[in-house]
Short mmCIF file of C-alpha atoms and ligand atoms in Angstrom, two decimals:
data_model
loop_
_atom_site.label_atom_id
_atom_site.label_comp_id
_atom_site.label_asym_id
_atom_site.label_seq_id
_atom_site.Cartn_x
_atom_site.Cartn_y
_atom_site.Cartn_z
CA MET A 280 65.79 106.96 82.20
CA SER A 281 67.13 104.58 84.73
CA ILE A 282 67.64 100.90 83.92
CA GLU A 283 66.94 98.34 86.61
CA ALA A 284 68.75 95.10 87.29
CA SER A 285 67.03 91.81 86.55
CA PRO A 286 65.84 89.70 89.51
CA GLU A 287 68.47 87.06 88.61
CA VAL A 288 71.25 89.64 88.88
CA LEU A 289 69.97 90.84 92.26
CA GLU A 290 69.68 87.29 93.55
CA GLY A 291 73.16 86.46 92.26
CA LEU A 292 74.62 89.32 94.29
CA GLN A 293 73.55 87.45 97.45
CA HIS A 294 74.98 84.07 96.40
CA TRP A 295 78.25 84.62 98.32
CA ARG A 296 76.28 84.24 101.55
CA SER A 297 75.81 80.52 100.88
CA LEU A 298 79.55 79.87 100.36
CA PRO A 299 82.05 78.93 103.09
CA PRO A 300 83.36 82.15 104.67
CA ARG A 301 87.09 82.82 104.75
CA GLN A 302 88.98 85.51 106.67
CA GLN A 303 85.74 87.05 107.97
CA PRO A 304 85.62 88.50 111.51
CA ALA A 305 83.75 86.62 114.23
CA TRP A 306 81.24 89.44 114.75
CA PRO A 307 79.77 89.00 118.26
CA ASP A 308 76.22 89.88 117.21
CA PRO A 309 75.04 89.09 113.65
CA ASP A 310 71.91 91.25 114.06
CA GLU A 311 74.12 94.25 114.67
CA VAL A 312 75.94 93.52 111.40
CA THR A 313 72.59 93.48 109.61
CA ARG A 314 71.69 96.88 111.08
CA VAL A 315 75.04 98.38 110.05
CA THR A 316 74.96 97.03 106.52
CA ALA A 317 71.34 98.14 106.02
CA GLU A 318 72.46 101.68 106.86
CA LEU A 319 75.54 101.45 104.68
CA ALA A 320 73.47 100.29 101.74
CA GLY A 321 71.59 103.60 101.88
CA TYR A 322 74.72 105.77 101.82
CA PRO A 323 75.88 107.49 98.64
CA PRO A 324 78.43 105.66 96.49
CA LEU A 325 82.08 106.58 97.09
CA VAL A 326 83.01 106.17 93.43
CA PHE A 327 80.98 106.21 90.25
CA ALA A 328 80.49 103.62 87.55
CA GLY A 329 81.87 105.89 84.82
CA GLU A 330 85.11 106.33 86.78
CA ALA A 331 85.52 102.57 87.17
CA ASP A 332 84.91 102.20 83.42
CA LYS A 333 87.61 104.77 82.69
CA LEU A 334 90.07 102.87 84.88
CA ARG A 335 89.18 99.61 83.10
CA HIS A 336 90.01 101.32 79.83
CA ASN A 337 93.33 102.61 81.23
CA LEU A 338 94.22 99.13 82.49
CA ALA A 339 93.48 97.71 79.05
CA GLN A 340 96.05 100.16 77.69
CA ALA A 341 98.54 98.90 80.28
CA ALA A 342 97.91 95.30 79.20
CA ALA A 343 98.72 96.34 75.64
CA GLY A 344 101.94 98.14 76.60
CA GLU A 345 100.44 101.59 76.00
CA ALA A 346 100.44 102.64 79.66
CA PHE A 347 102.14 101.60 82.92
CA VAL A 348 100.36 101.04 86.25
CA LEU A 349 101.57 102.37 89.58
CA GLN A 350 99.51 101.15 92.53
CA GLY A 351 100.80 102.14 95.95
CA GLY A 352 99.90 102.88 99.52
CA ASP A 353 99.69 101.43 103.00
CA CYS A 354 99.48 97.78 103.85
CA ALA A 355 96.74 98.83 106.28
CA GLU A 356 95.38 102.36 106.44
CA THR A 357 94.35 103.41 109.94
CA PHE A 358 91.68 105.82 111.09
CA ALA A 359 94.20 107.65 113.30
CA GLU A 360 96.47 108.33 110.34
CA SER A 361 93.87 109.34 107.79
CA THR A 362 94.87 112.96 108.43
CA ALA A 363 95.35 115.66 105.82
CA ASP A 364 99.14 115.67 106.26
CA ARG A 365 99.58 111.94 105.95
CA ILE A 366 97.27 111.68 102.96
CA ARG A 367 98.96 114.61 101.21
CA ASN A 368 102.40 113.05 101.73
CA LYS A 369 101.21 109.75 100.32
CA ILE A 370 99.63 111.37 97.26
CA ARG A 371 102.77 113.42 96.73
CA THR A 372 104.94 110.31 96.83
CA ILE A 373 102.75 108.51 94.28
CA LEU A 374 102.75 111.56 91.99
CA GLN A 375 106.53 111.94 92.24
CA MET A 376 107.08 108.28 91.41
CA ALA A 377 104.61 108.52 88.55
CA ALA A 378 106.41 111.52 87.04
CA VAL A 379 109.71 109.64 87.00
CA LEU A 380 108.10 106.50 85.58
CA THR A 381 106.27 108.48 82.89
CA TYR A 382 109.61 109.75 81.67
CA GLY A 383 111.34 106.36 81.95
CA ALA A 384 108.60 104.43 80.18
CA SER A 385 107.61 107.23 77.79
CA LEU A 386 104.08 106.13 78.61
CA PRO A 387 101.15 107.49 80.59
CA VAL A 388 101.15 106.13 84.14
CA VAL A 389 97.86 104.83 85.53
CA LYS A 390 97.89 105.95 89.15
CA MET A 391 96.08 103.96 91.83
CA GLY A 392 96.33 104.26 95.59
CA ARG A 393 95.95 101.52 98.15
CA ILE A 394 93.93 104.28 99.68
CA ALA A 395 90.47 105.36 100.85
CA GLY A 396 89.32 101.91 101.93
CA GLN A 397 92.36 99.72 102.71
CA TYR A 398 91.10 99.02 106.23
CA ALA A 399 90.81 95.22 106.41
CA LYS A 400 93.54 92.59 106.62
CA PRO A 401 93.63 88.82 106.10
CA ARG A 402 95.65 87.15 108.88
CA SER A 403 97.41 83.82 109.22
CA ALA A 404 95.85 83.05 112.63
CA ASP A 405 92.55 84.00 114.29
CA MET A 406 94.01 84.48 117.75
CA GLU A 407 97.15 85.99 119.22
CA THR A 408 98.72 85.13 122.59
CA ARG A 409 100.90 87.48 124.61
CA ASP A 410 102.13 86.73 128.12
CA GLY A 411 99.55 83.99 128.52
CA VAL A 412 96.63 86.16 127.33
CA THR A 413 94.87 85.13 124.12
CA LEU A 414 92.79 87.62 122.12
CA PRO A 415 91.48 87.90 118.54
CA VAL A 416 94.08 89.14 116.04
CA TYR A 417 93.97 92.67 114.64
CA ARG A 418 92.09 92.51 111.32
CA GLY A 419 92.31 96.15 110.31
CA ASP A 420 90.57 99.28 111.58
CA ALA A 421 87.34 98.34 109.81
CA VAL A 422 87.06 95.40 112.23
CA ASN A 423 88.84 96.06 115.54
CA ALA A 424 91.53 98.20 117.15
CA HIS A 425 95.19 97.26 117.44
CA ASP A 426 95.73 97.65 121.22
CA PHE A 427 96.01 94.33 122.95
CA THR A 428 92.91 94.55 125.18
CA PRO A 429 89.69 92.52 125.01
CA GLU A 430 87.64 95.69 124.29
CA SER A 431 89.88 96.77 121.42
CA ARG A 432 90.22 93.38 119.82
CA THR A 433 86.53 92.45 119.84
CA PRO A 434 85.20 92.94 116.29
CA ASP A 435 82.77 95.86 116.16
CA PRO A 436 80.58 96.12 113.04
CA TRP A 437 80.05 99.87 113.55
CA ARG A 438 83.65 100.20 112.49
CA LEU A 439 82.49 99.34 108.96
CA GLN A 440 80.57 102.56 109.00
CA GLN A 441 83.55 104.46 110.25
CA ALA A 442 85.58 102.91 107.43
CA TYR A 443 83.03 104.28 104.98
CA HIS A 444 83.27 107.81 106.44
CA ARG A 445 87.08 107.74 106.55
CA SER A 446 87.16 106.52 102.97
CA ALA A 447 84.83 109.36 101.97
CA THR A 448 86.93 112.07 103.63
CA THR A 449 90.14 110.58 102.23
CA LEU A 450 88.70 110.42 98.74
CA ASN A 451 87.51 113.99 99.05
CA LEU A 452 91.08 115.05 99.73
CA VAL A 453 92.41 112.88 96.90
CA ARG A 454 90.01 114.55 94.50
CA ALA A 455 90.89 118.03 95.79
CA PHE A 456 94.62 117.42 95.52
CA THR A 457 94.59 115.79 92.12
CA TYR A 458 92.19 118.18 90.38
CA GLY A 459 93.00 121.34 92.31
CA GLY A 460 96.52 122.26 91.16
CA PHE A 461 98.57 120.28 93.70
CA ALA A 462 99.31 117.60 91.11
CA ASP A 463 100.71 120.01 88.50
CA LEU A 464 103.60 118.18 86.84
CA ARG A 465 105.81 121.28 87.07
CA GLU A 466 105.30 121.31 90.83
CA VAL A 467 105.91 117.58 91.11
CA HIS A 468 109.14 118.02 89.17
CA GLN A 469 110.32 120.64 91.69
CA TRP A 470 109.78 118.14 94.50
CA ASN A 471 111.84 115.58 92.62
CA ARG A 472 114.65 118.11 92.31
CA GLY A 473 114.57 118.38 96.10
CA PHE A 474 114.97 114.62 96.36
CA MET A 475 117.90 114.64 93.93
CA ALA A 476 119.70 117.33 95.91
CA ASN A 477 120.62 114.56 98.38
CA PRO A 478 124.09 113.17 97.43
CA ALA A 479 122.91 109.65 98.38
CA TYR A 480 121.09 109.55 95.05
CA ALA A 481 123.99 110.69 92.83
CA ARG A 482 123.74 107.52 90.73
CA TYR A 483 120.39 108.73 89.34
CA GLU A 484 121.77 112.13 88.35
CA VAL A 485 121.93 111.44 84.62
CA LEU A 486 118.27 110.47 84.51
CA ALA A 487 117.26 113.37 86.75
CA ASN A 488 119.10 115.81 84.46
CA GLU A 489 117.36 114.36 81.42
CA ILE A 490 113.97 114.87 83.04
CA ASP A 491 114.98 118.39 83.97
CA ARG A 492 115.91 119.17 80.37
CA ALA A 493 112.62 117.73 79.13
CA MET A 494 110.73 119.95 81.56
CA ARG A 495 112.70 123.03 80.50
CA PHE A 496 112.02 122.21 76.87
CA MET A 497 108.28 121.99 77.53
CA ARG A 498 108.32 125.29 79.35
CA ALA A 499 110.30 127.00 76.58
CA ALA A 500 107.92 125.61 73.98
CA GLY A 501 104.99 127.02 75.94
CA ALA A 502 103.48 123.57 76.59
CA ASP A 503 100.43 123.97 78.77
CA PHE A 504 97.64 121.45 78.68
CA ASP A 505 95.16 119.93 81.12
CA ALA A 506 97.16 116.75 81.61
CA LEU A 507 99.99 118.84 83.07
CA ARG A 508 97.73 120.25 85.73
CA THR A 509 95.40 117.46 86.83
CA VAL A 510 95.66 113.70 87.15
CA ASP A 511 93.34 110.80 87.88
CA LEU A 512 94.31 108.98 91.05
CA PHE A 513 92.05 105.96 91.40
CA SER A 514 91.20 104.27 94.70
CA SER A 515 91.68 100.58 95.44
CA HIS A 516 91.71 98.12 98.31
CA GLU A 517 91.53 94.41 99.03
CA ALA A 518 87.87 93.41 98.88
CA LEU A 519 87.99 91.31 102.03
CA LEU A 520 85.00 92.08 104.25
CA LEU A 521 82.06 90.77 102.32
CA ASP A 522 79.42 92.45 104.50
CA TYR A 523 80.93 95.81 103.59
CA GLU A 524 81.67 95.09 99.92
CA SER A 525 78.19 93.70 99.43
CA ALA A 526 76.52 96.73 101.08
CA MET A 527 78.52 99.02 98.79
CA THR A 528 77.50 97.16 95.64
CA ARG A 529 74.89 99.14 93.72
CA ILE A 530 73.11 99.02 90.39
CA ASP A 531 74.34 101.60 87.89
CA SER A 532 71.23 103.36 86.61
CA ARG A 533 72.78 103.93 83.15
CA SER A 534 73.41 100.27 82.43
CA GLY A 535 71.45 98.30 85.03
CA LEU A 536 74.71 96.53 85.95
CA PRO A 537 76.20 96.08 89.44
CA TYR A 538 79.29 98.04 90.47
CA ASN A 539 81.15 97.94 93.76
CA THR A 540 81.07 101.63 94.69
CA SER A 541 83.53 101.38 97.61
CA ALA A 542 86.54 101.81 95.26
CA HIS A 543 87.39 101.98 91.60
CA PHE A 544 89.50 98.81 91.69
CA LEU A 545 89.13 95.87 94.05
CA TRP A 546 91.54 93.02 94.44
CA ILE A 547 91.20 89.54 95.86
CA GLY A 548 94.07 88.53 98.14
CA GLU A 549 96.25 85.46 97.90
CA ARG A 550 94.40 83.93 100.85
CA THR A 551 90.85 84.37 99.54
CA ARG A 552 91.12 83.59 95.83
CA GLN A 553 89.56 80.09 96.00
CA LEU A 554 87.51 79.46 92.84
CA ASP A 555 84.51 78.25 94.81
CA GLY A 556 84.90 80.90 97.50
CA PRO A 557 82.63 83.85 98.30
CA HIS A 558 85.14 86.55 97.33
CA VAL A 559 85.53 85.31 93.77
CA ASP A 560 81.76 84.85 93.54
CA LEU A 561 80.79 88.36 94.67
CA LEU A 562 83.43 90.11 92.60
CA SER A 563 82.67 88.06 89.49
CA ARG A 564 79.29 89.83 89.47
CA VAL A 565 80.45 93.47 89.52
CA ARG A 566 81.70 95.50 86.57
CA ASN A 567 84.73 97.14 88.23
CA PRO A 568 88.21 96.28 87.03
CA LEU A 569 89.52 93.54 89.35
CA GLY A 570 92.86 92.27 90.59
CA VAL A 571 93.90 88.91 91.97
CA LYS A 572 97.11 88.35 93.92
CA LEU A 573 99.10 85.33 92.77
CA GLY A 574 101.77 83.87 95.05
CA PRO A 575 104.55 81.37 94.25
CA SER A 576 102.35 78.29 94.59
CA SER A 577 99.97 79.47 91.83
CA THR A 578 99.69 77.23 88.80
CA ALA A 579 98.76 78.19 85.26
CA ASP A 580 95.59 76.11 85.69
CA ASP A 581 94.62 78.17 88.77
CA ALA A 582 95.21 81.38 86.91
CA LEU A 583 93.21 80.27 83.86
CA ALA A 584 90.32 79.10 86.03
CA LEU A 585 90.29 82.48 87.78
CA ALA A 586 90.21 84.23 84.42
CA ASP A 587 87.30 82.00 83.34
CA ARG A 588 85.36 83.05 86.43
CA LEU A 589 86.32 86.73 86.61
CA ASN A 590 86.77 87.58 82.95
CA PRO A 591 84.81 85.06 80.87
CA ASP A 592 84.57 87.45 77.92
CA ASN A 593 88.34 88.05 77.91
CA GLU A 594 87.73 91.77 78.12
CA PRO A 595 90.96 93.81 78.18
CA GLY A 596 91.40 95.80 81.41
CA ARG A 597 88.92 93.73 83.40
CA LEU A 598 91.49 91.47 85.08
CA THR A 599 94.89 92.29 86.56
CA PHE A 600 97.13 89.64 88.04
CA ILE A 601 99.27 91.06 90.80
CA THR A 602 102.10 88.56 91.10
CA ARG A 603 104.01 88.35 94.40
CA MET A 604 106.37 85.46 93.92
CA GLY A 605 109.39 86.53 95.96
CA ALA A 606 112.70 87.56 94.45
CA GLY A 607 113.99 84.00 94.69
CA ARG A 608 111.05 82.45 92.80
CA VAL A 609 109.82 85.01 90.26
CA ARG A 610 112.18 83.98 87.46
CA GLU A 611 111.17 80.34 87.84
CA VAL A 612 107.40 80.56 88.50
CA LEU A 613 106.18 83.56 86.48
CA PRO A 614 107.20 82.35 82.97
CA GLY A 615 104.89 79.32 83.11
CA LEU A 616 101.87 81.48 83.97
CA VAL A 617 102.58 84.13 81.38
CA GLU A 618 103.33 81.58 78.65
CA ARG A 619 100.04 79.70 79.16
CA PHE A 620 98.03 82.93 79.09
CA THR A 621 99.72 84.04 75.93
CA ALA A 622 99.30 80.64 74.28
CA GLU A 623 95.58 80.63 75.15
CA GLY A 624 95.08 84.15 73.80
CA ARG A 625 93.97 85.53 77.18
CA THR A 626 94.27 89.20 78.02
CA VAL A 627 95.45 90.14 81.47
CA THR A 628 97.34 93.09 82.91
CA TRP A 629 100.47 91.76 84.65
CA VAL A 630 101.50 93.80 87.68
CA CYS A 631 104.40 93.06 90.03
CA ASP A 632 103.97 93.23 93.81
CA PRO A 633 107.60 92.92 94.97
CA MET A 634 106.66 93.28 98.63
CA HIS A 635 104.64 90.31 99.85
CA GLY A 636 106.93 87.50 98.70
CA ASN A 637 109.91 89.11 100.42
CA THR A 638 108.90 89.58 104.04
CA ILE A 639 111.47 88.57 106.67
CA THR A 640 112.04 88.97 110.40
CA SER A 641 115.10 91.05 111.26
CA PRO A 642 117.57 89.85 113.93
CA SER A 643 116.01 92.31 116.39
CA GLY A 644 112.54 90.93 115.66
CA TYR A 645 110.94 93.40 113.23
CA LYS A 646 108.79 92.24 110.34
CA THR A 647 110.67 93.85 107.48
CA ARG A 648 111.88 93.59 103.88
CA GLU A 649 115.23 94.32 102.22
CA PHE A 650 115.10 97.09 99.67
CA ALA A 651 117.60 95.23 97.45
CA THR A 652 115.45 92.08 97.47
CA VAL A 653 112.34 94.06 96.61
CA ILE A 654 114.16 95.66 93.68
CA ASP A 655 115.45 92.24 92.62
CA GLU A 656 111.89 90.92 92.28
CA VAL A 657 111.00 93.94 90.12
CA HIS A 658 114.01 93.21 87.91
CA GLY A 659 113.04 89.53 87.70
CA PHE A 660 109.51 90.49 86.65
CA PHE A 661 110.83 92.66 83.82
CA GLU A 662 113.35 90.02 82.75
CA VAL A 663 110.64 87.38 82.46
CA HIS A 664 108.38 89.61 80.36
CA HIS A 665 111.22 90.78 78.15
CA ALA A 666 112.35 87.21 77.52
CA LEU A 667 108.80 86.17 76.55
CA GLY A 668 108.01 89.30 74.56
CA THR A 669 105.04 90.03 76.85
CA VAL A 670 104.07 93.23 78.63
CA PRO A 671 105.19 94.10 82.18
CA GLY A 672 102.16 96.23 83.02
CA GLY A 673 103.03 97.87 86.31
CA LEU A 674 104.00 97.89 89.96
CA HIS A 675 102.07 97.38 93.19
CA VAL A 676 103.93 98.60 96.28
CA GLU A 677 103.41 99.21 99.98
CA LEU A 678 104.60 102.71 100.67
CA THR A 679 104.04 105.78 102.77
CA GLY A 680 104.87 109.41 102.17
CA ASP A 681 106.55 109.73 105.54
CA ASP A 682 110.08 109.19 106.73
CA VAL A 683 109.40 105.87 108.49
CA THR A 684 112.02 103.13 108.96
CA GLU A 685 110.31 99.85 108.18
CA VAL A 686 112.21 98.48 105.15
CA LEU A 687 115.96 97.74 105.39
CA GLY A 688 118.47 99.30 103.02
CA GLY A 689 118.10 101.79 100.20
CA SER A 690 120.72 104.44 99.56
CA GLU A 691 120.12 105.85 103.03
CA LYS A 692 121.00 102.41 104.41
CA VAL A 693 118.36 101.76 107.05
CA ASP A 694 119.85 98.96 109.21
CA ASP A 695 118.38 96.65 111.82
CA ALA A 696 119.13 99.08 114.66
CA GLY A 697 117.61 101.89 112.56
CA LEU A 698 114.25 100.11 112.23
CA ALA A 699 113.41 101.05 115.82
CA ARG A 700 113.69 104.76 115.02
CA ARG A 701 110.35 105.07 113.29
CA TYR A 702 108.65 101.72 112.79
CA GLU A 703 104.96 102.65 112.65
CA THR A 704 103.11 100.15 110.49
CA LEU A 705 100.52 97.96 112.19
CA VAL A 706 100.86 95.15 109.66
CA ASP A 707 103.44 95.03 106.83
CA PRO A 708 106.56 97.23 106.38
CA ARG A 709 106.28 100.04 103.81
CA LEU A 710 108.86 101.79 101.68
CA ASN A 711 109.35 105.28 103.05
CA HIS A 712 109.20 108.40 100.89
CA GLN A 713 112.87 108.23 99.85
CA GLN A 714 112.89 104.50 99.21
CA SER A 715 109.76 104.87 97.07
CA LEU A 716 111.40 107.50 94.90
CA GLU A 717 114.55 105.46 94.68
CA MET A 718 112.50 102.54 93.38
CA ALA A 719 110.90 104.80 90.76
CA PHE A 720 114.31 106.01 89.55
CA ASP A 721 115.65 102.46 89.44
CA VAL A 722 112.68 101.22 87.41
CA ALA A 723 112.71 104.28 85.15
CA GLU A 724 116.36 103.63 84.33
CA MET A 725 115.54 100.06 83.44
CA LEU A 726 112.55 101.08 81.29
CA ARG A 727 114.58 103.66 79.42
CA ASP A 728 117.44 101.28 78.53
C1 PEP B 481 98.41 92.80 101.08
O1 PEP B 481 98.37 93.23 99.92
O2 PEP B 481 98.58 93.52 102.07
C2 PEP B 481 98.28 91.32 101.27
C3 PEP B 481 97.81 90.79 102.38
O3 PEP B 481 98.73 90.66 100.20
P1 PEP B 481 98.62 89.14 99.74
O4 PEP B 481 97.16 88.84 99.57
O5 PEP B 481 99.36 89.15 98.43
O6 PEP B 481 99.30 88.31 100.78
MN1 MN B 482 100.57 93.89 103.16
#
């Protein structure tokens, strides 16, 4: 039997339309948007309510210190790079990091990609000027193309549909890789051995040898269970484009409740988390687990008010705060937020995004980050939680599985001149494959101590 939503619930799902828009594209023809979204609303869901419920449960475990979250992927996915090779490399990187973190934390790792839908970006300006020509900014492949021409930069709502199809094909590959043998822990461990063969990573040798011994012990003991062979890799993206997110919101026939079926987990960005804004309103009405990014200007009052709106029943796993304070601020700003939440008896999963508070411009003009600074914010996040006796629930990182050169430093010492070698991101700089694994080893060492 299928349960229907009440008229009030259905009406509530449209309320965002009456609120002041933020970070939405200036679509040239609103009627065209209506046609696109009407079509999208008839497409099959990309994820299922039961999967989102399972993730909510896993995130509740992370809030309680019984699991650790790893959320990673591109700043902005692109249609051109949603190829089998690129997706496989990204999944492999996340799985390799997760294996190391599982050992370091002695906890299950909840794996989430910024993947299969991360196609829209908030921007600090609406327009961009180059050589006297002014055009709309690039807002992600779901909105416009990156080339600096009037045709490319004009927002095209049919791109929302392409974003749906690219998300579907990406998710299909994610499901195939994670349930079809590719994610076997024994295989993943072999890849990590390949990484450790590089002398640049000698400082992690003790930990790598420990993991190796643990794997050999399991093999000798004949350990063979499903969790060794398959993993859940959940999808997530910033819920930015309300026309798309609204069209993908459906009523679950088992419960009669609304779910956003574009991804398992949706987050609200630092720029769109206004309490009276449309993003908070729409997402407050769906059952998915949700994230909110909190930057260094966040106050405990802001955070509590967001929790009142997004998690009024204080349900564990429902709300994740992804803090991105910057390495220089995290030790000073985070304690106040965490202390208030603890004092008020609120449940939240605290996750550290060490990327977005640490963006700089290199002397040669690249938008980049220093690996050491990124790691410093992670350390600060753990220090704060350890000092307060609260739970550091996980990491949120921008990464790719490829050998790009976008972030400075790491044991392979990418320098300013080296950035030019393979700087490919269209928006923010990502850790490359090696830097991602190095971060996992660094954090695993810290967790183990
Ligand atoms: C992002 O995650 O790419 C992003 C824009 O982050 P924030 O909202 O934290 O600035
Ligand atoms: Mn980013």
